């Protein structure tokens, strides 16, 4: 915009301010949405939804005459060209301009007869109008008696925005002037079919929304990436621009991209014979025949050849050339190839590159040039750093230099034989990601609602995890043939899932062989000690007597043995002793010091032993406060609280801490649960916490955050219920004021347990007399322990909770009271 125009606009602004002072305050600016929003008007379907700007107060824009910048004569509307409007849009990405602009143009296309979404043009360009209204903004396009149609000349007064950085538009255009049939633009003609076009020329084709060219054009370009190898979807570019290809086939269209023996990949040049489509305003190549293509290579001298073992040790960003066999192809959502596991005689590594994965087959020996990277999901990086996880050891940005296209077995001579348990027990600080191991494991298929999990479990049948899938298990259907069988499995920890409370390995099975597992190859005595005897001691340092009830025998239906006897001896009975009490073996910590406890199993004349070292420290006199004092403590202050470990939280990592003064939620790392049990008397240290988004229509959740156990005095204490509220109904719970803190209150309610929904959306409710409250959870599976009471009216201890800033309270069930006692929520303790 030149100096004269700026001067004119400033003069208008001064005069407008003067009028504002004289006339009083204007109405508030409109709220706007956008054509790219999910609430946008549909260009083909009439909608009864409100328009992008459905104002109810009429607004009249006073217009002051301003001198024309060239003639000096007064003009009523200081218009800008569409080119100038498009340039101004660049400034307004986050939100629309606060200023309105006058823009004149010819209506080229009406995209919504309801909202008046249209395309207008002048000699300088074209722009979309997102919503058209009467001059005062009170009447929407569909209700206007005299509305613009294609060919009419309009003068609009509207705001400008470059929505999400990719759609420049006039928003909420008010119709100031209309010249009907003032000009009928000549209908642009498509270029002759069969011509070779640049991508820029394709993007400029005069196609209306969802129109496809009847004939085909040629285009020559470079493949930037293959986005879906099943359909041959890709992005291509030339020096004039970039366009997506929805679908591609061979030269005569008879062979799909996926079935082509040789096909273009990233970096290759292609000549396509194709149709072009305007898909809802976005131009794309709809159907492409790959007439010609040329495989392009890179400068190999920039890459250093090395073994996979050395590639694993290479620095981040190093350019590497490796050779290996494709042992497994991984898949992303939609079964789109996402990468490969590459193996040589020294090791294995993941190559993350969809283009590469789409152009190879398992068994191919390939030479790859790539960059060394360490991958962690962006949202998990802070948690990974917390636990010392460096990331997935992988290669990326890969190029295939050679491919023998044969079916080769991957080298297994270097692979270590271990157990599922040992892999899962490996600290995430140790770099085992993308390393293949050989294990003997039980394969188990577990169908879900809309997905299937395939578990790889150790020989105890429970220690293990399911295969990491991005396709709801569809990429592991090949494991179905091994369901329920103990097999030889080549498996890797592909990466680690990093949460606020834990960081754990996720499995990728590489190959499975059913070799007729011989159950007699397992030593029952050794198995009993390793998988049952030693794992009893999740903690070995104590400040009190944990009174651990010990296993006396071990049996395994899976392995076909029973009655393996376990015994325990202590080398310092003054510190740790094992006694028989009421027919049960119990370990007691009696005094300070250390003691070695030997666990021995015997079966059919064979025995096996292992030793655990215990340390018992003197009980410290730790200064602490009550739960009620913690509730009343200043927010963000450090609190040290003594109480009884109560039932589990749901959909949060933590538990309730209870004494005879109150109850409060404690948020903690998952590792904390390894050293505590419900009923233990503990001292917890953490930060007084209030979870809220700052709304004034709800309170939120009271809690202690970052809870750590600074002392555990153990025991199996019943938690106090004297302060639980017993005179409220489900209806009264439902009506609790969301602005009052009830998150430290437990209600004893009579209600019927109802499980609702299924598939990807399920939940649990408590109903009584037509009233109902929902339980806070991510799905009904978190309350599976309540399933035994489904459809029954029972008495429940229910804490009010509001972890996600609702305007109402939800429930967390602590326990169900029965005639025989209580069934307690142990979710996080399991």
mmCIF file of C-alpha atoms in Angstrom, residues 245-508:
data_model
loop_
_atom_site.group_PDB
_atom_site.id
_atom_site.type_symbol
_atom_site.label_atom_id
_atom_site.label_comp_id
_atom_site.label_asym_id
_atom_site.label_seq_id
_atom_site.Cartn_x
_atom_site.Cartn_y
_atom_site.Cartn_z
ATOM 1 C CA UNK A 245 -0.937 -37.734 -5.984
ATOM 2 C CA UNK A 246 -3.931 -39.617 -4.605
ATOM 3 C CA UNK A 247 -3.406 -42.835 -6.547
ATOM 4 C CA UNK A 248 -0.890 -44.196 -9.025
ATOM 5 C CA UNK A 249 -0.509 -47.286 -11.214
ATOM 6 C CA UNK A 250 1.725 -48.577 -13.958
ATOM 7 C CA UNK A 251 1.921 -47.026 -17.436
ATOM 8 C CA UNK A 252 -1.385 -48.420 -18.747
ATOM 9 C CA UNK A 253 -3.233 -48.381 -15.418
ATOM 10 C CA UNK A 254 -3.528 -52.173 -15.121
ATOM 11 C CA UNK A 255 -1.163 -52.773 -12.166
ATOM 12 C CA UNK A 256 -1.481 -51.050 -8.807
ATOM 13 C CA UNK A 257 1.567 -49.307 -7.377
ATOM 14 C CA UNK A 258 1.896 -51.910 -4.577
ATOM 15 C CA UNK A 259 2.043 -54.754 -7.112
ATOM 16 C CA UNK A 260 4.595 -53.149 -9.441
ATOM 17 C CA UNK A 261 7.846 -55.110 -9.550
ATOM 18 C CA UNK A 262 9.813 -51.895 -9.910
ATOM 19 C CA UNK A 263 8.362 -48.582 -8.857
ATOM 20 C CA UNK A 264 9.445 -44.998 -8.221
ATOM 21 C CA UNK A 265 10.415 -44.041 -4.692
ATOM 22 C CA UNK A 266 11.608 -40.931 -2.876
ATOM 23 C CA UNK A 267 14.077 -38.924 -4.955
ATOM 24 C CA UNK A 268 13.165 -40.501 -8.284
ATOM 25 C CA UNK A 269 12.009 -38.505 -11.311
ATOM 26 C CA UNK A 270 8.673 -39.503 -12.821
ATOM 27 C CA UNK A 271 6.523 -38.731 -15.816
ATOM 28 C CA UNK A 272 2.838 -39.135 -15.018
ATOM 29 C CA UNK A 273 -0.238 -39.222 -17.250
ATOM 30 C CA UNK A 274 -2.971 -38.075 -14.904
ATOM 31 C CA UNK A 275 -6.294 -36.478 -14.071
ATOM 32 C CA UNK A 276 -6.463 -33.442 -11.791
ATOM 33 C CA UNK A 277 -9.086 -32.780 -9.130
ATOM 34 C CA UNK A 278 -10.176 -29.823 -7.027
ATOM 35 C CA UNK A 279 -10.933 -31.683 -3.817
ATOM 36 C CA UNK A 280 -12.834 -29.288 -1.550
ATOM 37 C CA UNK A 281 -10.563 -26.444 -2.603
ATOM 38 C CA UNK A 282 -7.317 -28.431 -2.612
ATOM 39 C CA UNK A 283 -5.894 -29.414 -5.983
ATOM 40 C CA UNK A 284 -4.438 -32.895 -6.362
ATOM 41 C CA UNK A 285 -3.629 -35.483 -8.973
ATOM 42 C CA UNK A 286 -6.456 -37.976 -8.584
ATOM 43 C CA UNK A 287 -5.311 -40.829 -10.822
ATOM 44 C CA UNK A 288 -1.819 -41.161 -12.240
ATOM 45 C CA UNK A 289 -0.300 -43.596 -14.709
ATOM 46 C CA UNK A 290 3.470 -43.861 -14.202
ATOM 47 C CA UNK A 291 4.596 -43.567 -17.806
ATOM 48 C CA UNK A 292 8.323 -43.300 -17.084
ATOM 49 C CA UNK A 293 10.566 -43.040 -14.054
ATOM 50 C CA UNK A 294 14.251 -42.919 -13.269
ATOM 51 C CA UNK A 295 15.892 -44.036 -10.051
ATOM 52 C CA UNK A 296 18.122 -41.258 -8.790
ATOM 53 C CA UNK A 297 21.066 -41.795 -6.486
ATOM 54 C CA UNK A 298 22.754 -39.668 -3.862
ATOM 55 C CA UNK A 299 26.375 -38.761 -3.257
ATOM 56 C CA UNK A 300 27.602 -41.918 -1.532
ATOM 57 C CA UNK A 301 30.921 -40.286 -0.646
ATOM 58 C CA UNK A 302 29.155 -38.337 2.114
ATOM 59 C CA UNK A 303 28.298 -41.609 3.916
ATOM 60 C CA UNK A 304 30.673 -43.856 5.873
ATOM 61 C CA UNK A 305 30.303 -47.621 5.417
ATOM 62 C CA UNK A 306 30.178 -49.604 8.652
ATOM 63 C CA UNK A 307 28.606 -52.617 10.345
ATOM 64 C CA UNK A 308 25.258 -52.335 12.085
ATOM 65 C CA UNK A 309 26.990 -52.814 15.442
ATOM 66 C CA UNK A 310 29.118 -49.739 14.712
ATOM 67 C CA UNK A 311 26.115 -47.835 13.368
ATOM 68 C CA UNK A 312 24.396 -48.363 16.721
ATOM 69 C CA UNK A 313 27.336 -46.621 18.428
ATOM 70 C CA UNK A 314 27.554 -43.750 15.936
ATOM 71 C CA UNK A 315 26.862 -40.167 16.973
ATOM 72 C CA UNK A 316 23.548 -38.450 16.359
ATOM 73 C CA UNK A 317 23.393 -37.087 12.813
ATOM 74 C CA UNK A 318 26.203 -39.251 11.471
ATOM 75 C CA UNK A 319 25.793 -40.246 7.802
ATOM 76 C CA UNK A 320 26.067 -44.005 7.608
ATOM 77 C CA UNK A 321 26.064 -46.695 4.940
ATOM 78 C CA UNK A 322 25.096 -50.208 6.069
ATOM 79 C CA UNK A 323 24.170 -53.486 4.435
ATOM 80 C CA UNK A 324 21.755 -55.990 5.891
ATOM 81 C CA UNK A 325 18.716 -58.205 5.470
ATOM 82 C CA UNK A 326 15.212 -56.855 5.986
ATOM 83 C CA UNK A 327 14.027 -59.006 8.893
ATOM 84 C CA UNK A 328 10.685 -57.281 9.463
ATOM 85 C CA UNK A 329 8.640 -54.420 8.015
ATOM 86 C CA UNK A 330 6.751 -52.229 10.480
ATOM 87 C CA UNK A 331 3.424 -50.568 9.750
ATOM 88 C CA UNK A 332 1.697 -47.343 10.717
ATOM 89 C CA UNK A 333 -2.029 -46.592 10.850
ATOM 90 C CA UNK A 334 -3.826 -48.016 7.841
ATOM 91 C CA UNK A 335 -1.195 -50.738 7.390
ATOM 92 C CA UNK A 336 1.099 -48.232 5.676
ATOM 93 C CA UNK A 337 4.753 -49.394 5.754
ATOM 94 C CA UNK A 338 6.706 -47.173 8.126
ATOM 95 C CA UNK A 339 10.151 -48.775 8.495
ATOM 96 C CA UNK A 340 12.237 -51.951 8.535
ATOM 97 C CA UNK A 341 14.368 -53.961 10.938
ATOM 98 C CA UNK A 342 17.761 -54.381 9.303
ATOM 99 C CA UNK A 343 20.100 -57.197 10.397
ATOM 100 C CA UNK A 344 23.681 -58.159 9.550
ATOM 101 C CA UNK A 345 26.195 -60.506 11.184
ATOM 102 C CA UNK A 346 26.908 -58.007 13.991
ATOM 103 C CA UNK A 347 23.535 -56.710 15.115
ATOM 104 C CA UNK A 348 20.158 -55.168 14.293
ATOM 105 C CA UNK A 349 18.749 -51.652 14.011
ATOM 106 C CA UNK A 350 15.501 -49.980 13.050
ATOM 107 C CA UNK A 351 15.410 -47.934 9.830
ATOM 108 C CA UNK A 352 12.527 -45.476 10.032
ATOM 109 C CA UNK A 353 11.585 -44.539 6.491
ATOM 110 C CA UNK A 354 8.212 -45.202 4.889
ATOM 111 C CA UNK A 355 9.484 -44.803 1.347
ATOM 112 C CA UNK A 356 12.196 -47.387 1.927
ATOM 113 C CA UNK A 357 9.776 -49.770 3.663
ATOM 114 C CA UNK A 358 7.311 -49.494 0.781
ATOM 115 C CA UNK A 359 9.923 -50.481 -1.788
ATOM 116 C CA UNK A 360 11.395 -53.623 -0.179
ATOM 117 C CA UNK A 361 10.237 -57.050 0.922
ATOM 118 C CA UNK A 362 11.187 -59.075 3.970
ATOM 119 C CA UNK A 363 14.275 -61.103 3.133
ATOM 120 C CA UNK A 364 15.772 -58.547 0.729
ATOM 121 C CA UNK A 365 19.456 -57.780 1.280
ATOM 122 C CA UNK A 366 19.817 -54.060 0.866
ATOM 123 C CA UNK A 367 22.471 -51.378 1.135
ATOM 124 C CA UNK A 368 21.194 -48.232 2.808
ATOM 125 C CA UNK A 369 22.553 -44.707 3.221
ATOM 126 C CA UNK A 370 20.924 -42.988 6.196
ATOM 127 C CA UNK A 371 21.354 -40.683 9.180
ATOM 128 C CA UNK A 372 21.752 -41.906 12.767
ATOM 129 C CA UNK A 373 19.016 -40.693 15.112
ATOM 130 C CA UNK A 374 17.544 -41.367 18.531
ATOM 131 C CA UNK A 375 13.743 -41.145 18.556
ATOM 132 C CA UNK A 376 11.390 -40.326 21.416
ATOM 133 C CA UNK A 377 7.787 -39.234 20.950
ATOM 134 C CA UNK A 378 7.779 -35.468 21.464
ATOM 135 C CA UNK A 379 5.139 -35.577 24.195
ATOM 136 C CA UNK A 380 7.191 -38.167 26.125
ATOM 137 C CA UNK A 381 10.600 -36.487 25.965
ATOM 138 C CA UNK A 382 10.430 -34.875 29.413
ATOM 139 C CA UNK A 383 9.395 -38.169 31.016
ATOM 140 C CA UNK A 384 12.091 -40.077 29.135
ATOM 141 C CA UNK A 385 14.737 -37.679 30.398
ATOM 142 C CA UNK A 386 13.414 -38.158 33.918
ATOM 143 C CA UNK A 387 14.069 -41.910 33.718
ATOM 144 C CA UNK A 388 17.292 -41.674 31.695
ATOM 145 C CA UNK A 389 15.885 -43.170 28.496
ATOM 146 C CA UNK A 390 17.922 -41.995 25.502
ATOM 147 C CA UNK A 391 15.450 -43.110 22.846
ATOM 148 C CA UNK A 392 14.994 -45.608 20.055
ATOM 149 C CA UNK A 393 18.357 -46.362 18.400
ATOM 150 C CA UNK A 394 17.555 -46.012 14.710
ATOM 151 C CA UNK A 395 18.427 -44.742 11.259
ATOM 152 C CA UNK A 396 16.261 -42.281 9.319
ATOM 153 C CA UNK A 397 16.187 -40.282 6.069
ATOM 154 C CA UNK A 398 17.270 -43.402 4.252
ATOM 155 C CA UNK A 399 18.113 -44.131 0.630
ATOM 156 C CA UNK A 400 18.384 -47.571 -0.944
ATOM 157 C CA UNK A 401 21.662 -47.942 -2.793
ATOM 158 C CA UNK A 402 21.269 -51.615 -3.699
ATOM 159 C CA UNK A 403 18.660 -54.378 -3.375
ATOM 160 C CA UNK A 404 19.200 -58.004 -4.329
ATOM 161 C CA UNK A 405 15.396 -58.588 -4.240
ATOM 162 C CA UNK A 406 16.028 -62.113 -2.987
ATOM 163 C CA UNK A 407 14.584 -63.987 -0.020
ATOM 164 C CA UNK A 408 17.376 -64.259 2.559
ATOM 165 C CA UNK A 409 17.306 -65.435 6.160
ATOM 166 C CA UNK A 410 18.599 -62.850 8.608
ATOM 167 C CA UNK A 411 21.769 -63.737 10.539
ATOM 168 C CA UNK A 412 21.010 -65.174 13.985
ATOM 169 C CA UNK A 413 24.507 -66.206 15.094
ATOM 170 C CA UNK A 414 25.054 -63.029 17.152
ATOM 171 C CA UNK A 415 21.667 -63.056 18.897
ATOM 172 C CA UNK A 416 21.667 -63.596 22.681
ATOM 173 C CA UNK A 417 19.308 -66.149 24.238
ATOM 174 C CA UNK A 418 17.523 -64.714 27.276
ATOM 175 C CA UNK A 419 14.043 -64.529 28.812
ATOM 176 C CA UNK A 420 11.110 -62.159 28.473
ATOM 177 C CA UNK A 421 11.505 -61.374 32.162
ATOM 178 C CA UNK A 422 15.161 -60.390 31.762
ATOM 179 C CA UNK A 423 14.389 -58.087 28.829
ATOM 180 C CA UNK A 424 11.606 -56.325 30.719
ATOM 181 C CA UNK A 425 13.799 -56.067 33.813
ATOM 182 C CA UNK A 426 16.579 -54.352 31.830
ATOM 183 C CA UNK A 427 16.786 -50.681 32.888
ATOM 184 C CA UNK A 428 15.778 -48.214 30.173
ATOM 185 C CA UNK A 429 19.113 -46.510 30.763
ATOM 186 C CA UNK A 430 20.727 -49.489 29.008
ATOM 187 C CA UNK A 431 20.636 -49.242 25.228
ATOM 188 C CA UNK A 432 18.840 -52.399 24.141
ATOM 189 C CA UNK A 433 16.275 -50.752 21.851
ATOM 190 C CA UNK A 434 16.061 -52.374 18.388
ATOM 191 C CA UNK A 435 18.329 -55.262 19.482
ATOM 192 C CA UNK A 436 16.922 -58.705 18.676
ATOM 193 C CA UNK A 437 16.868 -61.386 21.413
ATOM 194 C CA UNK A 438 15.904 -65.049 21.328
ATOM 195 C CA UNK A 439 13.405 -66.160 23.991
ATOM 196 C CA UNK A 440 11.076 -69.018 24.716
ATOM 197 C CA UNK A 441 7.656 -67.484 25.191
ATOM 198 C CA UNK A 442 3.931 -68.088 25.287
ATOM 199 C CA UNK A 443 2.012 -66.352 22.475
ATOM 200 C CA UNK A 444 -1.448 -65.263 23.518
ATOM 201 C CA UNK A 445 -4.124 -63.592 21.385
ATOM 202 C CA UNK A 446 -6.532 -61.350 23.327
ATOM 203 C CA UNK A 447 -9.320 -59.856 21.167
ATOM 204 C CA UNK A 448 -10.700 -56.478 22.222
ATOM 205 C CA UNK A 449 -13.395 -54.148 20.901
ATOM 206 C CA UNK A 450 -12.042 -52.990 17.560
ATOM 207 C CA UNK A 451 -8.513 -54.245 18.226
ATOM 208 C CA UNK A 452 -6.557 -57.369 19.071
ATOM 209 C CA UNK A 453 -3.574 -57.619 21.407
ATOM 210 C CA UNK A 454 -0.910 -60.274 20.925
ATOM 211 C CA UNK A 455 0.992 -60.972 24.124
ATOM 212 C CA UNK A 456 4.506 -62.354 24.359
ATOM 213 C CA UNK A 457 4.664 -63.813 27.862
ATOM 214 C CA UNK A 458 7.337 -65.648 29.779
ATOM 215 C CA UNK A 459 6.835 -69.213 30.942
ATOM 216 C CA UNK A 460 4.952 -68.129 34.031
ATOM 217 C CA UNK A 461 2.198 -67.074 31.640
ATOM 218 C CA UNK A 462 1.945 -63.535 33.016
ATOM 219 C CA UNK A 463 5.309 -61.770 32.822
ATOM 220 C CA UNK A 464 5.342 -60.054 29.446
ATOM 221 C CA UNK A 465 3.714 -57.423 27.293
ATOM 222 C CA UNK A 466 1.733 -57.143 24.088
ATOM 223 C CA UNK A 467 3.237 -56.368 20.688
ATOM 224 C CA UNK A 468 3.507 -52.666 19.902
ATOM 225 C CA UNK A 469 0.971 -51.994 17.143
ATOM 226 C CA UNK A 470 -0.245 -48.846 15.384
ATOM 227 C CA UNK A 471 -2.818 -50.857 13.417
ATOM 228 C CA UNK A 472 -5.030 -52.181 16.230
ATOM 229 C CA UNK A 473 -3.147 -55.480 16.035
ATOM 230 C CA UNK A 474 -3.760 -55.976 12.321
ATOM 231 C CA UNK A 475 -0.025 -56.002 11.627
ATOM 232 C CA UNK A 476 0.405 -58.994 13.929
ATOM 233 C CA UNK A 477 -2.365 -61.282 12.673
ATOM 234 C CA UNK A 478 0.401 -63.664 11.613
ATOM 235 C CA UNK A 479 0.854 -64.448 15.320
ATOM 236 C CA UNK A 480 -2.636 -65.976 15.457
ATOM 237 C CA UNK A 481 -1.245 -69.293 14.216
ATOM 238 C CA UNK A 482 0.819 -69.518 17.426
ATOM 239 C CA UNK A 483 -1.928 -68.567 19.895
ATOM 240 C CA UNK A 484 -1.638 -70.577 23.112
ATOM 241 C CA UNK A 485 1.667 -72.149 22.101
ATOM 242 C CA UNK A 486 5.084 -71.936 23.717
ATOM 243 C CA UNK A 487 7.426 -71.022 20.875
ATOM 244 C CA UNK A 488 10.908 -69.839 20.035
ATOM 245 C CA UNK A 489 10.516 -66.103 19.531
ATOM 246 C CA UNK A 490 12.934 -63.565 18.113
ATOM 247 C CA UNK A 491 11.833 -60.303 19.676
ATOM 248 C CA UNK A 492 13.147 -56.805 20.313
ATOM 249 C CA UNK A 493 12.314 -53.888 22.557
ATOM 250 C CA UNK A 494 11.515 -51.487 19.727
ATOM 251 C CA UNK A 495 11.241 -48.484 22.038
ATOM 252 C CA UNK A 496 10.171 -47.515 25.535
ATOM 253 C CA UNK A 497 6.905 -45.901 26.539
ATOM 254 C CA UNK A 498 7.675 -42.968 28.840
ATOM 255 C CA UNK A 499 4.979 -41.749 31.224
ATOM 256 C CA UNK A 500 5.086 -39.492 34.261
ATOM 257 C CA UNK A 501 5.199 -42.540 36.525
ATOM 258 C CA UNK A 502 7.144 -45.147 34.578
ATOM 259 C CA UNK A 503 9.223 -45.973 31.515
ATOM 260 C CA UNK A 504 8.905 -49.490 30.108
ATOM 261 C CA UNK A 505 9.923 -51.457 27.028
ATOM 262 C CA UNK A 506 7.540 -52.145 24.159
ATOM 263 C CA UNK A 507 7.969 -55.332 22.125
ATOM 264 C CA UNK A 508 8.187 -56.026 18.415
#
